[in-house]
Amino acid sequence: MNSIAIQNCSVSFSDSFLLRDISFTLELDQHWVILGPNGSGKSAIAALLAGFGELKAGSIQGLPSRVSLVSFESQRQLIERELDRDESDITDEIFEGTQVQEILLEDCVDSQRLERLIDLFEFRTKLDRGFRNLSTGETRKVLLMKALCSNPSLLVLDEPFDGLDVASTKILKSILEEFKRKHPIVLVLNRFDEVPDWVTHFVYTKSVSEGIVTYGGIAHVIARDNKLAMESLNQLVQLTKTDVFFPEADSSDAVPELNPVDPLVRMKDVSIAYGDKVIFEHLNWQVDPGQHWQVVGPNGSGKTCLLNLITGDHPQCYANDIFVLGFQRGQGESIWEIKQHIGYVSSALQWDYRVSINLMNVILSGFFDSIGMYQKATDQQTKIATQWLKLLAMDARWDQPFSQLSYGDQRLILIARAMVKHPHMLILDEPCLGLDDLNRQLVLALIDRICRGSETTVLYVNHHQEDAIDGIEQILTLGRG
Amino acid sequence: MSNYFNTLSLRDQLAQLGQCEFMHASEFADGVNALKGKKLVVVGCGSQGLNQGLNLRDSGLDVSYTLRDAAIQEQRQSWKNATDNGFTVGTYKELIPTADLVLNLTPDKQHSAVVGEIVPLMKKDSCLAYSHGFNIVEEGMQVREDITVIMVAPKCPGTEVREEYKRGFCVPTLIAVHKDNDPRGEGLALAKAYAVGTGGDRAGVLMSSFIAEVKSDLMGEQTILCGMLQTGSLLCFDKMIEKGMDAGYASKLIQYGWETVTEALKYGGVTNMMDRLSNPAKLKAFDLSEELKVIMRPLYNKHMDDIMSGAFSAGMMEDWNNDDKNLLGWRKETGESAFENAQNTEQEISEQEYFDHGILMVAMVRAGVELAYETMVAAGIKEESAYYESLHETPLIANTIARKKLWDMNNTISDTAEYGCYLYNHACLPLLSDFMTNIDTDVIGRGMGLNDDSVDNQRLIDVNAQLRQHSVEKIGQTLRGYMGAMKKIV
């Protein structure tokens, strides 16, 4: 058998978590890394390879008999086993627990390797210690040594570098380097920059929740030599990390405050028509601070038109009763006074953004609500723009012309451009339009971040149910006019 | 009425022709205040009328439109333009008497009739604005003494005026006050506020005179801007077909070629445009353009002379009175040309290929820009005006050709420009026929295809020096430097 073939597998791990419809083929000369957001099934896939979980459907073929798994879960199990053995409350004797030595020898096949590992990890003096008395990092090392000495035909390591100090990480990496020459390794990692050079394939997991049940699955399997996909994957991993923070607003040129009792938008009996052609009529709509809205409706129902009434780009905003971001329209306000509160992204904007300009300047132009840069940015603004580029994992490419970016990357940059000034309102008109699956997930991940992590109200237009965003609860449906 | 320019003494003529000054941004610190709360009524709702009105309203000003009774009753396109955009529309009688500022944005040929009709309805001490001084300068319109007469002329087609505004920028704008009609000395303040309202202050404003604007504008649009591109398109296309090239490729190379090569012109003048060519191609383009300049100079002089003497406007007004017979006939001819009707190939043409395969087009742009500029400056027009009316506007007109070829260009520009464009074209086509017989596809269509790009150092140095030291390059560098946009984007 030269490969492990998982076909359409659904595997249950608990009442509330299942892997659904997993398929992949891992050749035995490959080394995979599994990446993805928390809770999307990374560890479950690792566990599945080690024979855990209850197979509900599908087939698994070619799984070697000797698979070693090191994970938080396996670490926890070993610690629990030790706790079970502790009968001191009955015997009234101090229980030191099983000695490290004993645990290491349990499934040791290659004692020569074990001796070497003990020296490398400086465990010689700790062999007679009770396993229970080790620190978390030390128990992790014990598990790693144990797994490596059992001579597995497949090694599965779930977050192996977590909790290891720098020196130990280095040692582990060199051992893996050696191991991978003979047998395949599957790693689960949270950080893209931890992925060793010899990894050949990247698996990206994603999950959906239906009621209380979460279904994990595989979104992408990408070979390392696919450069474009790899770049997007890097960004996706970056954006779905839990500890992402948005860069600060520009303190010296902040967007003016709005009166907190006013709605952000209030439309009364609004109608839009071109000649006899009515787009929509008698629309009443109010957007309050803190609400996120999704606007849905078929083509031609006036979704973009509605958004343009807010941004001031639709000329009939002057002929209707519209209150927007502190201004009753048509009372001598300028559109720039309104636009300063709004960040805006659409395909139309992307088409309009044809000026030859680099990524940095595109983001900076968000401070000035302009397409292209016509004013000099301050040092602080430049610093903020750099932080946004970093957030998108594009900081190394700041000087690249915008026009050379992939469609999806352009979209990300435009969202960052819309967000740099921390607007009161972010308007996204079909932000996923024309994007492939990976890029769509990237854009959605960023929007999701914004909905959850900032003071900005999001108005979001899209056609596709699968592009719904969890944080958006209000829905406005436009019918065909 | 008689030609106003011709009534002036030579001294006054020269003084007004020579007026053109770049205004500092600090002169616009008052923004639109001078017009805030005032009532602006636009006459006419074509491209300039609609788009300027949209900008002015978005800048917080009170804008409405007045149209002829018939246009309202029949709900013509101008009425639709205004109402679809949520503007109040009324007749002259209803709205003109309420206006503090009347913006006459009708086509040149209607000016006399329109102004004759609206001035009696205008409030005492109100202001009348033009975006083109033809009516005042060429037709000698005299406006009631209490009325202030100003001009605010965005140096772009109306659609560009709007698009640039929406991008947070705008187009360079000329402003002027008619010195015979500035009874309270408020003309400049009103013109500045108007320019801010259209966004013009962000791209740079030139203080000019009605006369300098009209004479330079006419010259530029007839020769390099529209005329040269029209003639060049027809000649280059026909040459490629004659040499057996694919019509689809030829059509695409020309339609987008002007836009691509003049984009380089916009950023770095003639120097940069020529620098985009390989060294041998640059020398070739230089030689061709030198030759073109010699052949075409008498034609450029003739256009300038006819504009100065009023012969051009007299001829055109004659055609107006003859139901536009010439204009309409020429327009039809343009629509029927082989270039206009060729279908573009699907084949990709890279940005650089437009240069490499369009050496003759580059040469024509250089020759046209330099000739128009030199001719204007020789006639007493200031370098700044001459720059804007030649080099600066060429890419903008090239953009309109990229949209829908010559038909769209002629549709977008004013009737006056279109008329002048055809005049030029009809004179220039035969003028260049000998020149064109010696042209082959190495300079238009296929490129030089050299294996060896080496050139003689001394010759390259000489050519570069001639290109860079031209006066249009020097003033261009200064003016582009003023425009923050250009500086930052590059």
mmCIF file of N, CA and C in Angstrom, chain A residues 93-168:
data_model
loop_
_atom_site.group_PDB
_atom_site.id
_atom_site.type_symbol
_atom_site.label_atom_id
_atom_site.label_comp_id
_atom_site.label_asym_id
_atom_site.label_seq_id
_atom_site.Cartn_x
_atom_site.Cartn_y
_atom_site.Cartn_z
ATOM 1 N N GLU A 93 -0.753 6.141 50.877
ATOM 2 C CA GLU A 93 0.683 6.245 50.593
ATOM 3 C C GLU A 93 0.898 7.340 49.554
ATOM 4 N N ILE A 94 2.036 8.029 49.649
ATOM 5 C CA ILE A 94 2.348 9.046 48.635
ATOM 6 C C ILE A 94 2.627 8.325 47.317
ATOM 7 N N PHE A 95 1.877 8.682 46.297
ATOM 8 C CA PHE A 95 2.046 8.045 44.986
ATOM 9 C C PHE A 95 2.836 8.967 44.079
ATOM 10 N N GLU A 96 4.005 8.529 43.687
ATOM 11 C CA GLU A 96 4.863 9.348 42.830
ATOM 12 C C GLU A 96 4.433 9.222 41.369
ATOM 13 N N GLY A 97 3.618 8.230 41.095
ATOM 14 C CA GLY A 97 3.182 8.013 39.720
ATOM 15 C C GLY A 97 4.191 7.165 38.980
ATOM 16 N N THR A 98 3.771 6.771 37.784
ATOM 17 C CA THR A 98 4.646 5.963 36.976
ATOM 18 C C THR A 98 5.895 6.760 36.641
ATOM 19 N N GLN A 99 7.027 6.082 36.699
ATOM 20 C CA GLN A 99 8.275 6.783 36.376
ATOM 21 C C GLN A 99 8.346 7.067 34.870
ATOM 22 N N VAL A 100 8.986 8.157 34.562
ATOM 23 C CA VAL A 100 9.167 8.569 33.173
ATOM 24 C C VAL A 100 9.748 7.416 32.353
ATOM 25 N N GLN A 101 10.756 6.782 32.915
ATOM 26 C CA GLN A 101 11.454 5.674 32.273
ATOM 27 C C GLN A 101 10.482 4.590 31.796
ATOM 28 N N GLU A 102 9.583 4.260 32.713
ATOM 29 C CA GLU A 102 8.627 3.202 32.450
ATOM 30 C C GLU A 102 7.699 3.590 31.284
ATOM 31 N N ILE A 103 7.248 4.820 31.337
ATOM 32 C CA ILE A 103 6.359 5.279 30.274
ATOM 33 C C ILE A 103 7.072 5.282 28.917
ATOM 34 N N LEU A 104 8.333 5.715 28.950
ATOM 35 C CA LEU A 104 9.074 5.786 27.684
ATOM 36 C C LEU A 104 9.273 4.403 27.077
ATOM 37 N N LEU A 105 9.401 3.410 27.928
ATOM 38 C CA LEU A 105 9.696 2.066 27.433
ATOM 39 C C LEU A 105 8.448 1.305 26.993
ATOM 40 N N GLU A 106 7.267 1.848 27.346
ATOM 41 C CA GLU A 106 6.013 1.145 27.072
ATOM 42 C C GLU A 106 5.904 0.611 25.650
ATOM 43 N N ASP A 107 6.066 1.524 24.660
ATOM 44 C CA ASP A 107 6.009 0.991 23.295
ATOM 45 C C ASP A 107 7.304 1.244 22.525
ATOM 46 N N CYS A 108 8.401 1.205 23.231
ATOM 47 C CA CYS A 108 9.672 1.483 22.565
ATOM 48 C C CYS A 108 10.134 0.295 21.729
ATOM 49 N N VAL A 109 10.391 0.598 20.446
ATOM 50 C CA VAL A 109 10.891 -0.423 19.546
ATOM 51 C C VAL A 109 12.364 -0.158 19.262
ATOM 52 N N ASP A 110 12.706 1.114 19.221
ATOM 53 C CA ASP A 110 14.060 1.506 18.836
ATOM 54 C C ASP A 110 14.756 2.112 20.054
ATOM 55 N N SER A 111 15.405 1.242 20.824
ATOM 56 C CA SER A 111 15.969 1.751 22.079
ATOM 57 C C SER A 111 17.193 2.621 21.838
ATOM 58 N N GLN A 112 17.858 2.384 20.731
ATOM 59 C CA GLN A 112 19.022 3.232 20.400
ATOM 60 C C GLN A 112 18.590 4.678 20.207
ATOM 61 N N ARG A 113 17.496 4.812 19.451
ATOM 62 C CA ARG A 113 16.961 6.159 19.211
ATOM 63 C C ARG A 113 16.520 6.790 20.535
ATOM 64 N N LEU A 114 15.917 5.965 21.385
ATOM 65 C CA LEU A 114 15.441 6.498 22.667
ATOM 66 C C LEU A 114 16.601 7.067 23.476
ATOM 67 N N GLU A 115 17.698 6.310 23.517
ATOM 68 C CA GLU A 115 18.862 6.784 24.277
ATOM 69 C C GLU A 115 19.322 8.146 23.747
ATOM 70 N N ARG A 116 19.329 8.246 22.460
ATOM 71 C CA ARG A 116 19.792 9.494 21.836
ATOM 72 C C ARG A 116 18.836 10.647 22.174
ATOM 73 N N LEU A 117 17.529 10.356 22.116
ATOM 74 C CA LEU A 117 16.545 11.403 22.401
ATOM 75 C C LEU A 117 16.623 11.867 23.856
ATOM 76 N N ILE A 118 16.856 10.892 24.727
ATOM 77 C CA ILE A 118 16.961 11.246 26.150
ATOM 78 C C ILE A 118 18.093 12.242 26.356
ATOM 79 N N ASP A 119 19.197 12.007 25.655
ATOM 80 C CA ASP A 119 20.319 12.948 25.765
ATOM 81 C C ASP A 119 19.987 14.297 25.140
ATOM 82 N N LEU A 120 19.398 14.213 23.972
ATOM 83 C CA LEU A 120 19.107 15.474 23.275
ATOM 84 C C LEU A 120 18.172 16.355 24.094
ATOM 85 N N PHE A 121 17.129 15.760 24.640
ATOM 86 C CA PHE A 121 16.172 16.540 25.422
ATOM 87 C C PHE A 121 16.597 16.709 26.891
ATOM 88 N N GLU A 122 17.804 16.267 27.166
ATOM 89 C CA GLU A 122 18.369 16.370 28.531
ATOM 90 C C GLU A 122 17.439 15.770 29.574
ATOM 91 N N PHE A 123 17.053 14.553 29.323
ATOM 92 C CA PHE A 123 16.115 13.884 30.212
ATOM 93 C C PHE A 123 16.766 12.828 31.108
ATOM 94 N N ARG A 124 18.088 12.672 30.922
ATOM 95 C CA ARG A 124 18.792 11.609 31.646
ATOM 96 C C ARG A 124 18.485 11.659 33.146
ATOM 97 N N THR A 125 18.506 12.857 33.706
ATOM 98 C CA THR A 125 18.317 12.996 35.160
ATOM 99 C C THR A 125 16.859 12.925 35.578
ATOM 100 N N LYS A 126 15.966 12.901 34.585
ATOM 101 C CA LYS A 126 14.552 12.958 34.941
ATOM 102 C C LYS A 126 13.871 11.601 34.779
ATOM 103 N N LEU A 127 14.669 10.589 34.407
ATOM 104 C CA LEU A 127 14.071 9.296 34.073
ATOM 105 C C LEU A 127 13.346 8.661 35.249
ATOM 106 N N ASP A 128 13.854 8.886 36.449
ATOM 107 C CA ASP A 128 13.233 8.222 37.588
ATOM 108 C C ASP A 128 12.186 9.104 38.273
ATOM 109 N N ARG A 129 11.901 10.251 37.646
ATOM 110 C CA ARG A 129 10.863 11.117 38.236
ATOM 111 C C ARG A 129 9.484 10.564 37.899
ATOM 112 N N GLY A 130 8.568 10.890 38.726
ATOM 113 C CA GLY A 130 7.183 10.517 38.437
ATOM 114 C C GLY A 130 6.644 11.374 37.310
ATOM 115 N N PHE A 131 5.942 10.751 36.392
ATOM 116 C CA PHE A 131 5.432 11.465 35.232
ATOM 117 C C PHE A 131 4.554 12.636 35.656
ATOM 118 N N ARG A 132 3.769 12.414 36.694
ATOM 119 C CA ARG A 132 2.827 13.441 37.178
ATOM 120 C C ARG A 132 3.514 14.731 37.604
ATOM 121 N N ASN A 133 4.780 14.584 38.012
ATOM 122 C CA ASN A 133 5.454 15.762 38.554
ATOM 123 C C ASN A 133 6.132 16.613 37.473
ATOM 124 N N LEU A 134 6.011 16.177 36.237
ATOM 125 C CA LEU A 134 6.659 16.956 35.160
ATOM 126 C C LEU A 134 5.832 18.182 34.812
ATOM 127 N N SER A 135 6.524 19.152 34.246
ATOM 128 C CA SER A 135 5.802 20.335 33.750
ATOM 129 C C SER A 135 5.114 19.964 32.436
ATOM 130 N N THR A 136 4.252 20.850 31.978
ATOM 131 C CA THR A 136 3.529 20.598 30.732
ATOM 132 C C THR A 136 4.486 20.391 29.567
ATOM 133 N N GLY A 137 5.493 21.238 29.508
ATOM 134 C CA GLY A 137 6.464 21.132 28.424
ATOM 135 C C GLY A 137 7.197 19.805 28.486
ATOM 136 N N GLU A 138 7.499 19.386 29.713
ATOM 137 C CA GLU A 138 8.237 18.121 29.869
ATOM 138 C C GLU A 138 7.364 16.918 29.495
ATOM 139 N N THR A 139 6.089 16.938 29.897
ATOM 140 C CA THR A 139 5.228 15.817 29.506
ATOM 141 C C THR A 139 5.109 15.757 27.985
ATOM 142 N N ARG A 140 5.069 16.940 27.369
ATOM 143 C CA ARG A 140 5.006 16.975 25.916
ATOM 144 C C ARG A 140 6.235 16.294 25.305
ATOM 145 N N LYS A 141 7.390 16.567 25.894
ATOM 146 C CA LYS A 141 8.626 15.943 25.381
ATOM 147 C C LYS A 141 8.588 14.436 25.557
ATOM 148 N N VAL A 142 8.038 14.010 26.685
ATOM 149 C CA VAL A 142 7.951 12.561 26.937
ATOM 150 C C VAL A 142 7.100 11.919 25.840
ATOM 151 N N LEU A 143 5.985 12.552 25.553
ATOM 152 C CA LEU A 143 5.102 12.004 24.517
ATOM 153 C C LEU A 143 5.791 11.945 23.160
ATOM 154 N N LEU A 144 6.531 13.000 22.869
ATOM 155 C CA LEU A 144 7.228 13.039 21.589
ATOM 156 C C LEU A 144 8.264 11.919 21.496
ATOM 157 N N MET A 145 9.012 11.748 22.583
ATOM 158 C CA MET A 145 10.061 10.712 22.584
ATOM 159 C C MET A 145 9.416 9.337 22.433
ATOM 160 N N LYS A 146 8.339 9.161 23.168
ATOM 161 C CA LYS A 146 7.613 7.904 23.145
ATOM 162 C C LYS A 146 7.117 7.588 21.725
ATOM 163 N N ALA A 147 6.578 8.583 21.096
ATOM 164 C CA ALA A 147 6.040 8.379 19.751
ATOM 165 C C ALA A 147 7.151 8.055 18.755
ATOM 166 N N LEU A 148 8.252 8.784 18.849
ATOM 167 C CA LEU A 148 9.336 8.608 17.882
ATOM 168 C C LEU A 148 9.999 7.245 18.028
ATOM 169 N N CYS A 149 10.049 6.716 19.252
ATOM 170 C CA CYS A 149 10.736 5.448 19.478
ATOM 171 C C CYS A 149 9.879 4.235 19.159
ATOM 172 N N SER A 150 8.594 4.505 18.924
ATOM 173 C CA SER A 150 7.725 3.369 18.622
ATOM 174 C C SER A 150 7.817 2.999 17.145
ATOM 175 N N ASN A 151 8.703 3.711 16.443
ATOM 176 C CA ASN A 151 8.908 3.448 15.018
ATOM 177 C C ASN A 151 7.605 3.389 14.218
ATOM 178 N N PRO A 152 6.831 4.420 14.268
ATOM 179 C CA PRO A 152 5.547 4.389 13.559
ATOM 180 C C PRO A 152 5.760 4.474 12.052
ATOM 181 N N SER A 153 4.786 3.966 11.293
ATOM 182 C CA SER A 153 4.860 4.145 9.840
ATOM 183 C C SER A 153 4.165 5.428 9.416
ATOM 184 N N LEU A 154 3.490 6.061 10.362
ATOM 185 C CA LEU A 154 2.925 7.398 10.117
ATOM 186 C C LEU A 154 2.971 8.152 11.436
ATOM 187 N N LEU A 155 3.566 9.339 11.387
ATOM 188 C CA LEU A 155 3.678 10.139 12.605
ATOM 189 C C LEU A 155 2.733 11.330 12.487
ATOM 190 N N VAL A 156 1.851 11.475 13.444
ATOM 191 C CA VAL A 156 0.894 12.579 13.429
ATOM 192 C C VAL A 156 1.133 13.448 14.649
ATOM 193 N N LEU A 157 1.505 14.691 14.422
ATOM 194 C CA LEU A 157 1.845 15.588 15.534
ATOM 195 C C LEU A 157 0.929 16.810 15.514
ATOM 196 N N ASP A 158 0.133 16.920 16.554
ATOM 197 C CA ASP A 158 -0.827 18.014 16.647
ATOM 198 C C ASP A 158 -0.221 19.114 17.511
ATOM 199 N N GLU A 159 0.101 20.233 16.914
ATOM 200 C CA GLU A 159 0.734 21.354 17.607
ATOM 201 C C GLU A 159 1.976 20.941 18.396
ATOM 202 N N PRO A 160 2.939 20.268 17.737
ATOM 203 C CA PRO A 160 4.077 19.733 18.498
ATOM 204 C C PRO A 160 4.982 20.814 19.086
ATOM 205 N N PHE A 161 4.988 21.997 18.502
ATOM 206 C CA PHE A 161 5.934 23.030 18.972
ATOM 207 C C PHE A 161 5.349 23.866 20.100
ATOM 208 N N ASP A 162 4.032 23.728 20.295
ATOM 209 C CA ASP A 162 3.393 24.508 21.351
ATOM 210 C C ASP A 162 3.920 24.063 22.713
ATOM 211 N N GLY A 163 4.320 25.016 23.502
ATOM 212 C CA GLY A 163 4.780 24.682 24.843
ATOM 213 C C GLY A 163 6.234 24.242 24.898
ATOM 214 N N LEU A 164 6.897 24.173 23.775
ATOM 215 C CA LEU A 164 8.329 23.822 23.794
ATOM 216 C C LEU A 164 9.175 25.090 23.777
ATOM 217 N N ASP A 165 10.265 25.060 24.505
ATOM 218 C CA ASP A 165 11.156 26.220 24.452
ATOM 219 C C ASP A 165 11.930 26.221 23.141
ATOM 220 N N VAL A 166 12.646 27.299 22.913
ATOM 221 C CA VAL A 166 13.318 27.471 21.630
ATOM 222 C C VAL A 166 14.277 26.331 21.318
ATOM 223 N N ALA A 167 15.074 25.961 22.339
ATOM 224 C CA ALA A 167 16.085 24.924 22.116
ATOM 225 C C ALA A 167 15.417 23.593 21.766
ATOM 226 N N SER A 168 14.364 23.276 22.496
ATOM 227 C CA SER A 168 13.684 22.002 22.240
ATOM 228 C C SER A 168 13.014 21.979 20.887
#
